[in-house]
CSV table of C-alpha atoms in Angstrom, one decimal:
chain,number,residue,atom,x,y,z
D,14,MET,CA,3.5,0.5,0.9
D,15,TYR,CA,1.6,3.5,3.2
D,16,ASN,CA,3.3,6.5,4.5
D,17,LEU,CA,1.7,8.4,6.9
D,18,ARG,CA,5.5,9.4,8.5
D,19,ASN,CA,5.2,13.0,9.7
D,20,LYS,CA,1.2,13.2,9.5
D,21,ASN,CA,-0.9,14.4,13.0
D,22,PHE,CA,-3.1,12.3,14.3
D,23,LEU,CA,-5.9,15.1,15.8
D,24,THR,CA,-9.1,12.8,15.4
D,25,LEU,CA,-10.6,10.7,12.8
D,26,ARG,CA,-12.4,12.5,11.1
D,27,GLU,CA,-9.4,14.1,9.4
D,28,LEU,CA,-8.4,9.9,8.5
D,29,SER,CA,-10.0,8.2,5.2
D,30,SER,CA,-10.9,4.6,5.4
D,31,ASN,CA,-7.3,3.6,4.1
D,32,ASP,CA,-6.0,5.5,6.6
D,33,MET,CA,-8.4,3.5,9.5
D,34,GLU,CA,-7.2,0.2,8.3
D,35,PHE,CA,-3.5,0.6,7.8
D,36,LEU,CA,-2.9,2.0,11.6
D,37,LEU,CA,-5.5,-1.0,13.3
D,38,ASP,CA,-3.0,-3.2,11.0
D,39,LEU,CA,0.3,-1.7,12.1
D,40,ALA,CA,-1.5,-1.4,15.6
D,41,GLU,CA,-2.7,-5.7,14.8
D,42,ASN,CA,1.1,-6.8,13.7
D,43,LEU,CA,3.7,-5.1,16.2
D,44,LYS,CA,1.3,-6.2,19.1
D,45,ALA,CA,2.3,-10.2,17.0
D,46,ALA,CA,5.4,-8.9,16.7
D,47,LYS,CA,5.8,-7.8,20.9
D,48,TYR,CA,5.1,-11.6,21.2
D,49,THR,CA,6.5,-13.4,18.7
D,50,GLY,CA,10.2,-11.4,20.0
D,51,THR,CA,10.8,-10.3,16.3
D,52,GLU,CA,9.8,-6.8,16.7
D,53,GLN,CA,12.4,-4.0,14.6
D,54,GLN,CA,12.4,-0.6,15.9
D,55,LYS,CA,11.6,2.3,13.3
D,56,LEU,CA,11.7,4.8,16.2
D,57,LYS,CA,15.5,4.1,17.4
D,58,GLY,CA,17.4,7.7,18.4
D,59,LYS,CA,13.4,9.7,18.0
D,60,ASN,CA,12.7,11.5,21.1
D,61,ILE,CA,9.4,12.3,21.8
D,62,ALA,CA,7.1,14.3,24.4
D,63,LEU,CA,4.4,13.6,26.9
D,64,ILE,CA,1.8,16.1,27.7
D,65,PHE,CA,0.0,15.4,30.1
D,66,GLU,CA,-2.9,17.7,31.4
D,67,LYS,CA,-4.5,14.6,33.0
D,68,ASP,CA,-2.4,11.6,34.8
D,69,SER,CA,-3.2,8.3,33.5
D,70,THR,CA,-1.3,5.2,34.7
D,71,ARG,CA,-2.3,2.8,32.0
D,72,THR,CA,-2.1,5.1,28.9
D,73,ARG,CA,1.2,6.5,29.6
D,74,CYS,CA,2.7,3.1,31.2
D,75,SER,CA,1.5,1.7,27.3
D,76,PHE,CA,2.1,4.6,26.3
D,77,GLU,CA,6.3,4.5,27.2
D,78,VAL,CA,6.5,1.2,26.6
D,79,ALA,CA,5.6,1.1,23.3
D,80,ALA,CA,7.7,3.5,22.7
D,81,TYR,CA,11.3,2.3,24.5
D,82,ASP,CA,10.1,-1.5,22.4
D,83,GLN,CA,10.6,0.5,19.1
D,84,GLY,CA,14.2,2.6,19.9
D,85,ALA,CA,12.2,5.0,20.8
D,86,HIS,CA,13.6,8.3,24.1
D,87,VAL,CA,10.6,9.7,26.4
D,88,THR,CA,10.5,12.6,28.4
D,89,TYR,CA,6.8,12.6,30.7
D,90,LEU,CA,5.6,16.5,31.5
D,91,GLY,CA,3.1,15.4,33.9
D,92,PRO,CA,0.1,18.4,35.4
D,93,SER,CA,2.9,19.7,37.4
D,94,GLY,CA,6.0,19.4,35.0
D,95,SER,CA,4.6,22.4,31.9
D,96,HIS,CA,4.3,24.9,32.0
D,97,MET,CA,1.5,25.6,29.4
D,98,GLY,CA,-1.1,27.7,30.1
D,99,LYS,CA,0.5,28.9,32.8
D,100,LYS,CA,3.7,30.9,32.7
D,101,GLU,CA,3.8,30.0,28.7
D,102,THR,CA,1.1,29.3,25.7
D,103,ALA,CA,0.0,26.2,23.8
D,104,LYS,CA,1.6,28.2,21.2
D,105,ASP,CA,4.7,29.2,22.9
D,106,THR,CA,5.6,25.5,24.2
D,107,ALA,CA,4.5,24.0,21.1
D,108,ARG,CA,8.0,26.0,19.6
D,109,VAL,CA,10.4,24.7,22.4
D,110,LEU,CA,9.0,21.0,21.7
D,111,GLY,CA,9.2,20.9,18.4
D,112,GLY,CA,12.6,22.4,18.3
D,113,VAL,CA,13.4,19.5,20.3
D,114,TYR,CA,11.3,16.1,20.0
D,115,ASP,CA,10.3,14.3,17.2
D,116,GLY,CA,6.3,14.3,17.7
D,117,ILE,CA,4.6,14.7,20.7
D,118,GLU,CA,1.6,12.8,22.9
D,119,TYR,CA,-0.7,15.2,23.8
D,120,ARG,CA,-3.6,13.7,26.3
D,121,GLY,CA,-5.4,16.9,27.8
D,122,PHE,CA,-8.5,19.2,28.3
D,123,SER,CA,-9.3,21.1,24.9
D,124,GLN,CA,-9.0,20.1,21.1
D,125,ARG,CA,-7.5,23.5,20.1
D,126,THR,CA,-4.9,22.8,23.0
D,127,ALA,CA,-3.6,19.9,20.4
D,128,GLU,CA,-4.3,21.7,17.5
D,129,THR,CA,-2.4,24.3,17.8
D,130,LEU,CA,0.3,22.0,19.1
D,131,ALA,CA,0.3,21.0,15.8
D,132,LYS,CA,0.4,23.9,13.9
D,133,TYR,CA,2.9,25.6,15.6
D,134,SER,CA,5.7,22.3,16.9
D,135,GLY,CA,6.2,21.3,12.8
D,136,VAL,CA,6.4,17.8,14.1
D,137,PRO,CA,3.5,15.3,14.3
D,138,VAL,CA,1.1,15.4,17.5
D,139,TRP,CA,-1.0,12.6,18.4
D,140,ASN,CA,-4.0,12.9,20.6
D,141,GLY,CA,-4.6,10.7,23.4
D,142,LEU,CA,-7.3,12.3,24.7
D,143,THR,CA,-9.4,15.7,24.6
D,144,ASP,CA,-13.2,16.9,25.5
D,145,GLU,CA,-13.8,16.2,22.0
D,146,ASP,CA,-12.0,12.9,20.9
D,147,HIS,CA,-10.2,10.2,22.1
D,148,PRO,CA,-9.0,8.4,18.2
D,149,THR,CA,-6.2,6.5,20.3
D,150,GLN,CA,-8.8,4.4,22.8
D,151,VAL,CA,-11.5,3.8,19.7
D,152,LEU,CA,-8.4,2.1,17.8
D,153,ALA,CA,-7.4,-0.3,21.1
D,154,ASP,CA,-11.8,-1.0,21.3
D,155,PHE,CA,-11.2,-1.9,17.8
D,156,LEU,CA,-8.6,-4.5,17.8
D,157,THR,CA,-9.6,-5.9,20.8
D,158,ALA,CA,-12.7,-6.8,18.7
D,159,LYS,CA,-12.2,-8.2,15.6
D,160,GLU,CA,-9.4,-10.6,18.7
D,161,ALA,CA,-12.5,-11.1,21.0
D,162,LEU,CA,-14.7,-11.7,17.9
D,163,LYS,CA,-12.4,-12.8,15.7
D,164,LYS,CA,-14.6,-11.3,12.7
D,165,ASP,CA,-13.7,-9.2,10.2
D,166,TYR,CA,-14.6,-4.8,11.3
D,167,ASN,CA,-17.4,-4.2,9.3
D,168,GLU,CA,-18.8,-7.8,9.9
D,169,ILE,CA,-19.2,-5.9,13.5
D,170,ASN,CA,-22.3,-4.7,15.1
D,171,PHE,CA,-20.8,-2.2,18.1
D,172,THR,CA,-23.6,-0.4,20.6
D,173,PHE,CA,-22.2,2.6,22.9
D,174,VAL,CA,-24.2,2.8,25.9
D,175,GLY,CA,-24.3,6.2,27.4
D,176,ASP,CA,-23.8,9.9,27.0
D,177,GLY,CA,-24.1,10.8,23.3
D,178,GLN,CA,-22.3,13.5,23.2
D,179,ASP,CA,-19.1,11.7,25.1
D,180,ASN,CA,-15.5,11.9,23.6
D,181,VAL,CA,-15.3,7.6,23.0
D,182,ALA,CA,-18.3,8.5,22.0
D,183,ASN,CA,-18.1,11.2,19.1
D,184,ALA,CA,-14.5,9.0,17.6
D,185,LEU,CA,-16.6,5.4,18.3
D,186,MET,CA,-19.2,6.3,15.8
D,187,ILE,CA,-17.0,7.8,13.3
D,188,GLY,CA,-14.1,5.2,13.5
D,189,ALA,CA,-17.4,3.0,13.2
D,190,ALA,CA,-18.8,4.3,9.6
D,191,LEU,CA,-13.9,5.0,8.6
D,192,MET,CA,-14.7,0.9,8.9
D,193,GLY,CA,-18.3,0.0,8.3
D,194,MET,CA,-19.1,-1.5,11.4
D,195,ASN,CA,-22.6,-1.0,12.5
D,196,TYR,CA,-22.9,1.1,14.6
D,197,HIS,CA,-25.9,2.1,17.3
D,198,LEU,CA,-25.5,4.3,20.3
D,199,VAL,CA,-28.7,4.0,23.0
D,200,SER,CA,-28.6,7.7,25.0
D,201,PRO,CA,-30.8,9.5,26.1
D,202,LYS,CA,-32.1,12.5,24.2
D,203,GLU,CA,-31.0,15.4,24.9
D,204,LEU,CA,-27.5,13.6,25.2
D,205,TYR,CA,-27.8,12.8,21.8
D,206,PRO,CA,-24.4,13.8,19.5
D,207,SER,CA,-25.1,17.1,17.3
D,208,GLN,CA,-26.2,16.9,13.8
D,209,ASP,CA,-23.0,18.3,12.4
D,210,LEU,CA,-21.0,14.9,13.9
D,211,VAL,CA,-24.1,12.5,12.6
D,212,ASP,CA,-23.9,14.0,8.7
D,213,ASN,CA,-20.3,13.8,9.3
D,214,ALA,CA,-20.3,10.1,9.9
D,215,LEU,CA,-23.4,8.9,7.6
D,216,LYS,CA,-21.2,10.8,4.9
D,217,ILE,CA,-19.0,8.8,5.4
D,218,ALA,CA,-20.7,5.7,5.3
D,219,LYS,CA,-22.3,5.9,2.2
D,220,LYS,CA,-18.7,6.7,0.5
D,221,THR,CA,-16.7,3.4,2.6
D,222,GLY,CA,-18.9,0.3,1.0
D,223,ALA,CA,-15.2,-0.8,-0.1
D,224,ILE,CA,-11.7,-0.8,2.0
D,225,LEU,CA,-8.2,-1.3,0.5
D,226,LYS,CA,-6.7,-3.6,2.0
D,227,PHE,CA,-2.6,-4.2,1.0
D,228,VAL,CA,-1.3,-7.6,1.4
D,229,TYR,CA,2.5,-7.1,2.6
D,230,LEU,CA,5.7,-8.4,2.3
D,231,LYS,CA,8.3,-11.0,3.7
D,232,ASP,CA,11.4,-11.8,2.1
D,233,GLY,CA,11.2,-10.4,-0.8
D,234,GLN,CA,7.4,-11.9,-1.8
D,235,LEU,CA,4.3,-11.5,-1.0
D,236,ASP,CA,3.3,-12.7,3.6
D,237,MET,CA,1.0,-15.3,2.2
D,238,ASP,CA,0.1,-15.5,5.9
D,239,ASP,CA,-1.4,-12.1,5.5
D,240,LEU,CA,-2.9,-12.3,1.7
D,241,ARG,CA,-4.7,-15.2,3.9
D,242,LYS,CA,-5.7,-13.3,6.8
D,243,LYS,CA,-7.0,-9.9,4.8
D,244,ILE,CA,-9.0,-11.9,2.6
D,245,THR,CA,-11.8,-12.8,3.3
D,246,ASN,CA,-15.5,-13.8,2.7
D,247,GLN,CA,-16.0,-9.6,2.5
D,248,THR,CA,-13.4,-9.2,0.1
D,249,LYS,CA,-15.3,-8.7,-2.8
D,250,PHE,CA,-12.0,-8.2,-5.8
D,251,VAL,CA,-8.4,-9.3,-5.3
D,252,SER,CA,-5.4,-7.3,-8.1
D,253,ILE,CA,-2.0,-8.4,-8.2
D,254,ALA,CA,1.1,-7.4,-10.5
D,255,HIS,CA,1.6,-11.9,-11.8
D,256,VAL,CA,5.3,-10.1,-11.4
D,257,SER,CA,7.0,-7.0,-9.4
D,258,ASN,CA,7.7,-4.3,-11.7
D,259,VAL,CA,10.2,-3.4,-9.2
D,260,LEU,CA,11.2,-6.7,-7.3
D,261,GLY,CA,11.1,-8.9,-9.9
D,262,THR,CA,8.9,-11.7,-8.3
D,263,ILE,CA,7.0,-13.7,-9.6
D,264,ASN,CA,3.6,-13.6,-7.4
D,265,PRO,CA,2.2,-17.3,-7.1
D,266,VAL,CA,-1.0,-15.9,-9.1
D,267,GLU,CA,-2.8,-20.1,-9.1
D,268,GLU,CA,-2.5,-20.2,-5.9
D,269,ILE,CA,-3.9,-16.5,-4.8
D,270,THR,CA,-6.7,-16.9,-6.9
D,271,LYS,CA,-7.4,-20.4,-5.3
D,272,ILE,CA,-8.1,-18.2,-2.5
D,273,ALA,CA,-9.8,-15.4,-3.8
D,274,HIS,CA,-12.1,-17.9,-5.6
D,275,GLU,CA,-12.2,-20.0,-1.8
D,276,HIS,CA,-14.2,-16.8,-0.5
D,277,GLY,CA,-16.3,-16.1,-3.3
D,278,ALA,CA,-13.7,-13.0,-4.7
D,279,TYR,CA,-13.1,-12.1,-8.2
D,280,MET,CA,-8.7,-12.2,-9.4
D,281,ALA,CA,-7.6,-9.9,-11.8
D,282,VAL,CA,-4.0,-9.7,-12.7
D,283,ASP,CA,-1.8,-7.5,-14.3
D,284,GLY,CA,0.6,-9.0,-16.8
D,285,ALA,CA,2.6,-6.5,-18.3
D,286,GLN,CA,5.5,-7.9,-16.8
D,287,SER,CA,5.0,-11.6,-17.2
D,288,THR,CA,3.4,-12.0,-21.0
D,289,PRO,CA,6.4,-11.1,-22.8
D,290,HIS,CA,8.6,-13.3,-20.3
D,291,MET,CA,7.1,-16.5,-20.1
D,292,ALA,CA,4.6,-19.3,-20.5
D,293,ILE,CA,1.4,-17.6,-19.4
D,294,ASP,CA,-2.1,-20.4,-19.7
D,295,LEU,CA,-5.3,-18.7,-18.1
D,296,GLN,CA,-6.8,-21.8,-18.0
D,297,LYS,CA,-4.8,-23.2,-15.3
D,298,MET,CA,-4.9,-19.7,-13.9
D,299,ASP,CA,-9.1,-19.8,-13.3
D,300,VAL,CA,-8.6,-15.9,-13.3
D,301,ASP,CA,-11.6,-13.6,-14.2
D,302,PHE,CA,-9.1,-10.6,-15.6
D,303,PHE,CA,-5.7,-10.2,-17.1
D,304,ALA,CA,-4.0,-7.7,-18.9
D,305,PHE,CA,-0.7,-7.0,-20.9
D,306,SER,CA,0.3,-4.2,-22.9
D,307,GLY,CA,1.8,-4.2,-26.4
D,308,HIS,CA,5.2,-2.1,-26.5
D,309,LYS,CA,6.6,-4.6,-23.5
D,310,MET,CA,6.4,-7.2,-26.1
D,311,MET,CA,8.2,-5.8,-28.5
D,312,GLY,CA,4.9,-4.0,-29.9
D,313,PRO,CA,3.6,-0.6,-30.6
D,314,THR,CA,2.2,2.0,-27.8
D,315,GLY,CA,-1.1,2.7,-27.2
D,316,ILE,CA,-2.4,-1.4,-27.8
D,317,GLY,CA,-2.8,-3.6,-25.1
D,318,VAL,CA,-5.1,-6.9,-24.3
D,319,LEU,CA,-7.6,-7.8,-22.0
D,320,TYR,CA,-8.9,-11.0,-21.2
D,321,GLY,CA,-11.9,-11.5,-19.0
D,322,LYS,CA,-14.6,-14.4,-18.8
D,323,GLU,CA,-17.1,-14.5,-20.8
D,324,GLU,CA,-19.8,-14.5,-18.5
D,325,LEU,CA,-18.9,-12.0,-16.1
D,326,LEU,CA,-17.9,-9.3,-19.5
D,327,ASN,CA,-21.7,-10.2,-20.7
D,328,GLN,CA,-22.2,-8.7,-17.0
D,329,PHE,CA,-20.1,-5.9,-17.3
D,330,GLU,CA,-22.1,-2.9,-18.9
D,331,PRO,CA,-19.7,-0.5,-21.6
D,332,VAL,CA,-18.0,2.2,-20.4
D,333,GLU,CA,-17.4,4.1,-24.0
D,334,PHE,CA,-19.6,4.7,-26.8
D,335,GLY,CA,-20.1,4.6,-30.2
D,336,GLY,CA,-20.1,3.0,-33.7
D,337,GLU,CA,-20.0,-1.2,-34.0
D,338,MET,CA,-21.0,-1.2,-29.9
D,339,ILE,CA,-24.6,-0.6,-30.5
D,340,ASP,CA,-27.0,-3.2,-31.5
D,341,PHE,CA,-30.7,-0.9,-30.9
D,342,VAL,CA,-30.8,2.5,-30.1
D,343,TYR,CA,-34.1,3.6,-29.2
D,344,GLU,CA,-35.1,7.3,-27.5
D,345,SER,CA,-35.1,6.9,-24.8
D,346,HIS,CA,-31.8,3.5,-23.5
D,347,SER,CA,-30.2,1.2,-26.3
D,348,THR,CA,-28.7,-2.1,-26.4
D,349,TRP,CA,-25.6,-3.5,-27.3
D,350,THR,CA,-23.5,-6.0,-28.9
D,351,GLU,CA,-22.6,-9.1,-28.3
D,352,LEU,CA,-18.2,-9.6,-27.0
D,353,PRO,CA,-16.0,-8.5,-27.8
D,354,TRP,CA,-17.5,-6.1,-30.0
D,355,LYS,CA,-19.6,-4.6,-26.9
D,356,PHE,CA,-15.9,-3.2,-25.6
D,357,GLU,CA,-14.9,-2.2,-29.4
D,358,ALA,CA,-16.6,1.8,-29.6
D,359,GLY,CA,-16.1,3.4,-32.3
D,360,THR,CA,-13.2,2.6,-35.5
D,361,PRO,CA,-9.9,0.1,-33.8
D,362,ASN,CA,-6.3,0.7,-33.2
D,363,ILE,CA,-5.9,-1.6,-36.6
D,364,ALA,CA,-3.1,-0.3,-37.2
D,365,GLY,CA,-1.3,-1.2,-33.5
D,366,ALA,CA,-3.8,-4.6,-33.3
D,367,ILE,CA,-1.8,-5.6,-36.9
D,368,ALA,CA,1.6,-5.0,-34.9
D,369,LEU,CA,0.9,-6.2,-31.9
D,370,GLY,CA,-0.4,-10.0,-33.8
D,371,ALA,CA,3.2,-9.4,-35.5
D,372,ALA,CA,4.9,-9.2,-32.5
D,373,ILE,CA,3.1,-12.2,-30.7
D,374,ASP,CA,4.3,-14.5,-33.6
D,375,TYR,CA,7.8,-13.3,-32.9
D,376,ILE,CA,7.8,-14.1,-29.8
D,377,GLN,CA,5.9,-17.5,-30.2
D,378,GLU,CA,8.4,-18.2,-33.4
D,379,LEU,CA,11.6,-17.4,-31.1
D,380,GLY,CA,9.2,-19.9,-28.2
D,381,ILE,CA,8.9,-18.3,-24.7
D,382,ASP,CA,10.0,-21.3,-22.8
D,383,GLN,CA,13.7,-20.1,-24.7
D,384,ILE,CA,12.7,-16.5,-23.6
D,385,HIS,CA,12.3,-17.4,-20.0
D,386,GLN,CA,15.5,-19.6,-19.6
D,387,HIS,CA,17.6,-17.1,-21.4
D,388,GLU,CA,17.0,-14.6,-18.9
D,389,ILE,CA,17.7,-16.5,-16.1
D,390,GLU,CA,20.7,-17.7,-16.8
D,391,LEU,CA,21.8,-13.4,-17.2
D,392,ILE,CA,20.2,-12.8,-14.2
D,393,ASP,CA,22.4,-16.1,-12.6
D,394,TYR,CA,25.4,-14.2,-14.3
D,395,LEU,CA,24.7,-11.1,-13.3
D,396,MET,CA,23.4,-11.3,-9.4
D,397,PRO,CA,26.7,-12.7,-8.0
D,398,LYS,CA,28.6,-9.5,-9.4
D,399,LEU,CA,26.5,-7.7,-8.1
D,400,GLN,CA,26.9,-8.6,-5.4
D,401,GLU,CA,30.4,-7.8,-5.0
D,402,ILE,CA,30.3,-4.2,-5.7
D,403,GLU,CA,30.0,-2.6,-2.2
D,404,GLY,CA,27.8,-0.5,-1.6
D,405,LEU,CA,25.0,-1.5,-3.3
D,406,LYS,CA,21.4,-2.5,-2.7
D,407,ILE,CA,19.5,-5.4,-4.0
D,408,TYR,CA,16.0,-4.5,-3.9
D,409,GLY,CA,13.6,-8.5,-3.9
D,410,LEU,CA,14.2,-12.0,-4.0
D,411,LYS,CA,17.5,-14.3,-3.9
D,412,ASP,CA,16.2,-16.4,-5.5
D,413,ASN,CA,16.7,-16.0,-9.0
D,414,VAL,CA,14.2,-18.5,-10.4
D,415,LYS,CA,11.4,-16.9,-8.5
D,416,ARG,CA,12.5,-14.1,-10.1
D,417,GLY,CA,11.7,-12.0,-13.6
D,418,GLY,CA,14.6,-10.2,-15.9
D,419,LEU,CA,15.1,-7.8,-14.0
D,420,ILE,CA,16.7,-6.2,-11.2
D,421,ALA,CA,16.2,-3.2,-9.4
D,422,PHE,CA,19.2,-1.6,-6.9
D,423,ASN,CA,20.3,1.4,-5.5
D,424,ILE,CA,24.7,2.9,-4.4
D,425,GLU,CA,24.9,3.7,-1.5
D,426,GLY,CA,25.3,8.1,-1.1
D,427,LEU,CA,23.5,7.9,-4.4
D,428,HIS,CA,20.2,9.0,-6.2
D,429,PRO,CA,18.6,6.9,-8.4
D,430,HIS,CA,18.2,9.5,-10.9
D,431,ASP,CA,22.5,10.6,-10.7
D,432,VAL,CA,22.9,6.5,-11.3
D,433,ALA,CA,20.7,7.2,-14.5
D,434,THR,CA,23.0,9.3,-16.2
D,435,ALA,CA,26.7,8.6,-14.6
D,436,LEU,CA,25.5,4.5,-16.6
D,437,ASP,CA,24.2,6.4,-19.8
D,438,MET,CA,27.3,8.1,-20.1
D,439,GLU,CA,29.0,5.0,-20.5
D,440,GLY,CA,26.6,3.8,-22.4
D,441,VAL,CA,23.8,1.7,-20.2
D,442,ALA,CA,20.4,2.6,-20.7
D,443,VAL,CA,18.4,2.4,-17.0
D,444,ARG,CA,15.3,3.2,-15.3
D,445,ALA,CA,15.5,5.7,-12.0
D,446,GLY,CA,11.9,6.4,-10.3
D,447,HIS,CA,9.4,5.3,-8.1
D,448,HIS,CA,8.1,2.6,-10.9
D,449,CYS,CA,5.3,3.3,-10.6
D,450,ALA,CA,5.1,1.8,-7.5
D,451,GLN,CA,5.5,4.5,-5.0
D,452,PRO,CA,3.4,2.2,-1.3
D,453,LEU,CA,6.3,-0.4,-2.2
D,454,LEU,CA,8.7,2.4,-2.4
D,455,ASN,CA,7.5,3.8,0.9
D,456,TYR,CA,7.1,0.5,2.8
D,457,LEU,CA,10.7,-0.4,1.4
D,458,GLU,CA,11.6,3.1,2.8
D,459,THR,CA,13.1,4.5,-0.3
D,460,PRO,CA,12.2,7.3,-2.4
D,461,ALA,CA,13.5,5.6,-5.9
D,462,THR,CA,15.7,2.5,-7.3
D,463,ALA,CA,17.4,2.7,-10.5
D,464,ARG,CA,15.9,-1.0,-12.4
D,465,ALA,CA,17.8,-2.5,-15.1
D,466,SER,CA,15.9,-4.8,-17.2
D,467,PHE,CA,16.6,-7.8,-19.7
D,468,TYR,CA,14.9,-9.3,-22.9
D,469,LEU,CA,15.5,-11.8,-25.5
D,470,TYR,CA,18.4,-9.1,-26.9
D,471,ASN,CA,20.2,-9.0,-24.2
D,472,THR,CA,23.4,-10.9,-23.8
D,473,LYS,CA,26.3,-11.6,-20.9
D,474,ALA,CA,28.3,-8.8,-22.5
D,475,ASP,CA,25.6,-6.9,-21.4
D,476,CYS,CA,26.0,-7.7,-18.0
D,477,ASP,CA,29.3,-7.3,-17.7
D,478,LYS,CA,29.1,-3.6,-19.2
D,479,LEU,CA,27.0,-3.3,-16.7
D,480,VAL,CA,29.0,-3.8,-14.2
D,481,GLU,CA,32.0,-2.6,-15.2
D,482,ALA,CA,29.6,1.2,-15.7
D,483,LEU,CA,28.5,1.0,-12.3
D,484,LYS,CA,32.1,0.3,-11.0
D,485,LYS,CA,32.7,3.3,-12.8
D,486,THR,CA,30.2,5.4,-11.5
D,487,LYS,CA,31.6,4.8,-7.2
D,488,GLU,CA,34.5,6.0,-8.7
D,489,PHE,CA,33.5,9.4,-10.4
D,490,PHE,CA,31.4,10.2,-7.7
D,491,ASN,CA,34.3,9.7,-4.6
D,492,LEU,CA,32.4,6.1,-3.9
D,493,ASP,CA,35.1,3.9,-3.9
């Protein structure tokens, strides 16, 4: 769901709090996978150069073993095994190694050398140690602290005793600011860090009152163990789609809401993909906020609904101002009228509201449970037929009961946009692209998918038409 592919790792100063959080989570997950024997080789076939101007048995062994575990091939260039800085410049070395390696780990004397390697090699460069920075050591230290103390990072008080100008001290100060940790430096005044570094750390700390955490997937659905680990007493807000618009997964909103509330967090749910398709009981879900759009339930565009618990909405200030939302206006301040008018500034979308109401009435007249059952029957009918098409990959759950009325797929060897165009020529409409869910598609390691969506007006004949059109698409592109 998060992508730092092909990016350099030269200093923590170039990272956001989310970048740092991702790297720490990645390290934690890789370590757990190694111990359980479930590690997957994400670097299979990759070649990595280790340039060590300064020897370190522990660092070399750790990096080489980790690279081998991930399927990468490593070449070690020690202090006597490289001509960099002797017979050739760092720029020359960068160009040579960049032509034959997929990444470079540098451990040496100069931050400038690491930056030169990154600038001229054209491949990712990772800083294992320089005179100014030691970012990889900070990742290891923070992970160790979390494991030993069993606390979230922003609950940890971290004290560094020593040279405040040291490369480790520099990296620790920035890392602590990124993760919202309380950082204390005990050092003689003449060894204080530079004011620029202190100002930078304070600036980061001021911006990082909130840290965004992502819950990852397991077998096409949310990994609930990962979710329970990431929702802590420090969590303030949990947001989730009721039904994924990419995978079609129906998420266990009621269970997640209970977990969020146990830790004092608010729960917000995007119901755009669920409200038109299944019965919604907000009291049972106990969510704090719930939103859906009109056009996905046969209503007009430009209008939707935001539900919020009354006691919470009363605490919020309006963000738009105009007629009907004020109570009294004074020269120095204004007071707002009661709900819901407080949030409905100016002339509302009257026509849109009437049309949306008519659409909701129509759906209720047909029966939302009947609509949901109809979609399940269509998915049950279509799924086996799609699975028979060679080279077609389906994303999401295999359990159709936990899936909404959509199927995302790709055909091996074809871009989803080409698939969509070919299907359009056969009279079949699908969506193709990243579906406003790029982090998820990055996690799935695909830039885009095609997506077939079903509703009350679709039939089994439409399913057959899709299958036939997909077969013709493969024939047209000579993929059979």
